[in-house]
mmCIF file of C-alpha atoms in Angstrom:
data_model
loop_
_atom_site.group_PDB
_atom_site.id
_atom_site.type_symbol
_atom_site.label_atom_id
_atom_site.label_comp_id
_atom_site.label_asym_id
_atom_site.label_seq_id
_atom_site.Cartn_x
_atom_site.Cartn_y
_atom_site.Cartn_z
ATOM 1 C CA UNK M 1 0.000 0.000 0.000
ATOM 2 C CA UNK M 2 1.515 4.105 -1.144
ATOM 3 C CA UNK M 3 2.127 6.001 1.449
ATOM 4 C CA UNK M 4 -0.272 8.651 1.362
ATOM 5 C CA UNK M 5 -0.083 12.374 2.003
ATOM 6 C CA UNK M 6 -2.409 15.526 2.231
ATOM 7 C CA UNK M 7 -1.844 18.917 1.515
ATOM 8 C CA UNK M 8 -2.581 22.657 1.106
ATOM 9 C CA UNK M 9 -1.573 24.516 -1.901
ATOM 10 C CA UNK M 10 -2.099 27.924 -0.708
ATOM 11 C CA UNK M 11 -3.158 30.618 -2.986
ATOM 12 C CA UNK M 12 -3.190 34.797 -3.636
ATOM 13 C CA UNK M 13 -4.263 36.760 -6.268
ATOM 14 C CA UNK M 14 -2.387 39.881 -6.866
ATOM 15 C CA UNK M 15 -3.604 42.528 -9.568
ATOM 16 C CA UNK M 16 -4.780 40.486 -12.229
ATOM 17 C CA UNK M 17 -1.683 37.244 -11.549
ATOM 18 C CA UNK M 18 -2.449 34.541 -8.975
ATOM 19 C CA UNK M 19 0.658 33.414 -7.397
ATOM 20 C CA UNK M 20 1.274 29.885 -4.615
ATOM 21 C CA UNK M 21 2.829 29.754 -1.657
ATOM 22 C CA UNK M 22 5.463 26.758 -1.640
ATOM 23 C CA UNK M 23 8.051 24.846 0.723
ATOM 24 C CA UNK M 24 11.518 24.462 0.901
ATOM 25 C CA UNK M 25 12.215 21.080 2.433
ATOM 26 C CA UNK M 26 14.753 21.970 5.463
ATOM 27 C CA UNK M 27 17.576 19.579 6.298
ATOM 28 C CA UNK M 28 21.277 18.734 4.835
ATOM 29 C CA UNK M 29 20.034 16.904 1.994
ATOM 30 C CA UNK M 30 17.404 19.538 0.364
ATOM 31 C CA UNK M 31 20.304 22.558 1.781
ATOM 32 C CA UNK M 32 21.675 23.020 -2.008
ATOM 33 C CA UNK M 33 18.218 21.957 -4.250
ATOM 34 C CA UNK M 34 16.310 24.669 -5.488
ATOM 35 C CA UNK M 35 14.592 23.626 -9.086
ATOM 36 C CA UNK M 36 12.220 20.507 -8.538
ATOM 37 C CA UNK M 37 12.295 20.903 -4.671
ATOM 38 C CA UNK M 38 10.077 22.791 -3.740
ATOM 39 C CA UNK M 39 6.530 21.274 -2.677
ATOM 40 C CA UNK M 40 3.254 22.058 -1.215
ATOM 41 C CA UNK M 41 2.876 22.118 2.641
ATOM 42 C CA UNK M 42 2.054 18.517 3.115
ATOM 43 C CA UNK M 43 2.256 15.002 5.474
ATOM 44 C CA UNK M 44 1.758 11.708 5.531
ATOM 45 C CA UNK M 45 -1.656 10.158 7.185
ATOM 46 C CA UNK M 46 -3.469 6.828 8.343
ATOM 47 C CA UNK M 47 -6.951 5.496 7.341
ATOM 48 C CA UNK M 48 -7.962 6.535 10.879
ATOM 49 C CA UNK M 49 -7.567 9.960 9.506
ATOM 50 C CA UNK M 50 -9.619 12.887 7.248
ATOM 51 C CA UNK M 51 -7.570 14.311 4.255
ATOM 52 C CA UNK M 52 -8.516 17.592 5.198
ATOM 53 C CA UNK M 53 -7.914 17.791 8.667
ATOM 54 C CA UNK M 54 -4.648 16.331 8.019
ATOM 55 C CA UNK M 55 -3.661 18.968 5.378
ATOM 56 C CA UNK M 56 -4.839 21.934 7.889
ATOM 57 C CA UNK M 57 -2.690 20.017 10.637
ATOM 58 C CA UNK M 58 0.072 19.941 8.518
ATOM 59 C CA UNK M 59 0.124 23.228 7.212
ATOM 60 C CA UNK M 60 0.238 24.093 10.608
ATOM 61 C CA UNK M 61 3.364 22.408 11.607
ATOM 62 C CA UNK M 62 5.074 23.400 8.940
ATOM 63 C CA UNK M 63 3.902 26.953 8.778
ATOM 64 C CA UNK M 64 2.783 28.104 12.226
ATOM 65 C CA UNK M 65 -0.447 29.247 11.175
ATOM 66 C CA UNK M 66 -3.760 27.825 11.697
ATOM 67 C CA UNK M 67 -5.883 27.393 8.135
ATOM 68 C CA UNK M 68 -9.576 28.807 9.169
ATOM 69 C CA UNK M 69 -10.488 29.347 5.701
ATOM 70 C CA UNK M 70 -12.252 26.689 3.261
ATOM 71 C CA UNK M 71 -10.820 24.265 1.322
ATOM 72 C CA UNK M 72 -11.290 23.032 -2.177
ATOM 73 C CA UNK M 73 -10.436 19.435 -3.609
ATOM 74 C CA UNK M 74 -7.680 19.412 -5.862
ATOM 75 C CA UNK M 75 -7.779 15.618 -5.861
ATOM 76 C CA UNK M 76 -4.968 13.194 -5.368
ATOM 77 C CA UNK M 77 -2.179 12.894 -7.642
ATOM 78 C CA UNK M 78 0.847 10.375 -7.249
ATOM 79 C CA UNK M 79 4.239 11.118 -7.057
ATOM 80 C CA UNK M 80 7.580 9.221 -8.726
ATOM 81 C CA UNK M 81 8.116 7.201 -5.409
ATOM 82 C CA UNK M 82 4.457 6.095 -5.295
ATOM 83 C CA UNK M 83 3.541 8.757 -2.541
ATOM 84 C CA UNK M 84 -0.679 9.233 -3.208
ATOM 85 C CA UNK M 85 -0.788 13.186 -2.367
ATOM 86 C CA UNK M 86 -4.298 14.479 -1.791
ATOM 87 C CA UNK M 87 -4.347 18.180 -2.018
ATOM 88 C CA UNK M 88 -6.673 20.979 -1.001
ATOM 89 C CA UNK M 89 -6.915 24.735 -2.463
ATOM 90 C CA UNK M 90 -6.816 27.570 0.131
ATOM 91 C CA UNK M 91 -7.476 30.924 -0.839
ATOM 92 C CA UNK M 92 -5.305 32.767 2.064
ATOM 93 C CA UNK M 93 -2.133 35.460 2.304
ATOM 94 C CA UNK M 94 0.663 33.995 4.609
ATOM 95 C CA UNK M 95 3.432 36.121 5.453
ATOM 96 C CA UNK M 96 6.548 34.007 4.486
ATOM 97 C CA UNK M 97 9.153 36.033 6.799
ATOM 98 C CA UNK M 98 6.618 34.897 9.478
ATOM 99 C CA UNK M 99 6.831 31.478 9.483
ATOM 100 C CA UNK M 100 7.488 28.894 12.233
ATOM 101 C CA UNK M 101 8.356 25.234 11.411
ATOM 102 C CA UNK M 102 8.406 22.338 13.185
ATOM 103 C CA UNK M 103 11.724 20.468 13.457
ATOM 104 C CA UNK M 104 13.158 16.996 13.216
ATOM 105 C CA UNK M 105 16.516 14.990 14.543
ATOM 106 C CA UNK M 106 18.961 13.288 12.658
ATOM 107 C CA UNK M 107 22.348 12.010 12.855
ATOM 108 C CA UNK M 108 24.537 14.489 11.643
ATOM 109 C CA UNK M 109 27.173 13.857 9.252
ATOM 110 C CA UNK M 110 26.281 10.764 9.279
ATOM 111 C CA UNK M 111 27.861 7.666 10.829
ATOM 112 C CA UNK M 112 29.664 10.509 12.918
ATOM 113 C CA UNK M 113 27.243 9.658 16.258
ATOM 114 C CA UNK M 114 26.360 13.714 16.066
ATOM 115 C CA UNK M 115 22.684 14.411 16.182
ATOM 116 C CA UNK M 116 21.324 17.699 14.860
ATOM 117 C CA UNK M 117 18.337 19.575 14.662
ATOM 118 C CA UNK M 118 16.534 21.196 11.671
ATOM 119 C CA UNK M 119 13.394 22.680 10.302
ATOM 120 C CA UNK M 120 10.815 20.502 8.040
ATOM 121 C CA UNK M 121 10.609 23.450 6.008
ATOM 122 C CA UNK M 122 12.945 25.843 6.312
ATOM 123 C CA UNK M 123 11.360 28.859 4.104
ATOM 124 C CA UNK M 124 8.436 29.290 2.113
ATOM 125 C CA UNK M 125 7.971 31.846 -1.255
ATOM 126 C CA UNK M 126 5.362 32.917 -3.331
ATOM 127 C CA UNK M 127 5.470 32.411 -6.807
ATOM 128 C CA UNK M 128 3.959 33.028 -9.969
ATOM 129 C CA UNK M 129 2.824 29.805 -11.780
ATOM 130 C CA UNK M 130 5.554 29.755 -14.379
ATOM 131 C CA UNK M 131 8.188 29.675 -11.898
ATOM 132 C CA UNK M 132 6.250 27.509 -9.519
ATOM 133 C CA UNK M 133 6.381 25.225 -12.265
ATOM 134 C CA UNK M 134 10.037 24.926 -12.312
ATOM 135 C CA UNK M 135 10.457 25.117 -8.672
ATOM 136 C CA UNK M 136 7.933 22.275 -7.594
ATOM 137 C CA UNK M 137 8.222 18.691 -7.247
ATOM 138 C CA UNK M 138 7.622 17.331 -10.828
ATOM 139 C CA UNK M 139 4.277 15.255 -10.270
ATOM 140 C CA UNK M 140 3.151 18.369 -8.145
ATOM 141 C CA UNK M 141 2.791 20.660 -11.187
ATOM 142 C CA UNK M 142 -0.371 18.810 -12.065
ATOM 143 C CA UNK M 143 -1.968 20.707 -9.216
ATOM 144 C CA UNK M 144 -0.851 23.666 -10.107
ATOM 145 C CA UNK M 145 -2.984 23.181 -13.221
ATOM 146 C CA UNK M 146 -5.752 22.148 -11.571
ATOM 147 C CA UNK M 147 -5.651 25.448 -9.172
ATOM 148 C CA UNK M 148 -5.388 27.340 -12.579
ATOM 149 C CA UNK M 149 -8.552 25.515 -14.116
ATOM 150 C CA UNK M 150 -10.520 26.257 -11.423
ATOM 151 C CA UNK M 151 -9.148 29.654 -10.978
ATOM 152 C CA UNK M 152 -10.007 30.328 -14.555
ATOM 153 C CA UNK M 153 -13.902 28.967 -14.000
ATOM 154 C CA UNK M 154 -14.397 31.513 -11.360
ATOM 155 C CA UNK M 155 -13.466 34.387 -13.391
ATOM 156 C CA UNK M 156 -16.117 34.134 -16.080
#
């Protein structure tokens, strides 16, 4: 059985250009990625547990901030490692100098017995589609096309 995620793939519109907010993975590994990194706010969940509540939970965590606002389906989509991600839409304006991530533990170079701390995320951006579409995990950009579909419904 995938592992399976859920999400929030928070949203702005500014003038007439609607921009995301994405995640930069924190940690040793992710320290020198930028281009296919990036990802939605997102974490893994059991069949005890709601989609949704488990994408406003971890938005939280990695973020700081509480979602109050509603959320919209963007589906599920799967990712290259067989990860099922189930993502929500959230209309919202987060201030990215703001945020507040929750950390993990790992050895530290490893094999050297030195554990270290760092942030799941350690910074978030806005960006325009185009260049979220470069910065985002690969099998990710299909949400980005479904936030634009749905964007563009709304405005006619």
């Amino acid at each position: 059985m995938p592992a399976k995620s859920a999400g929030v793939l928070a949203f702005r519109t500014k003038g007439r250009r609607l921009e995301v907010l994405l995640v930069h993975p924190g940690g040793p590994f992710w320290r020198n990625k930028d281009l296919g990194a990036w990802s939605i706010p997102k974490g893994e969940f059991g069949a005890d547990e709601e989609p949704e509540q488990v994408a406003r939970r971890e938005f939280c965590e990695e973020l700081g901030i509480e979602l109050s606002v509603p959320l919209v389906s963007l589906g599920e989509i799967r990712q290259r490692g067989g990860k099922v991600v189930t993502a929500f839409a959230a209309d919202c304006d987060v201030d990215v100098d703001a945020i507040r991530s929750n950390t993990f533990d790992i050895e530290w170079p490893p094999r050297s017995g030195k554990r270290q701390t760092f942030p799941e995320v350690d910074r978030a951006e806005w960006f325009d589609l185009p260049t979220a579409r470069s910065k985002i995990n690969e099998a990710q950009r299909e949400l980005l096309d479904r936030l634009e579909t749905k964007s563009n419904k709304t405005k006619r």
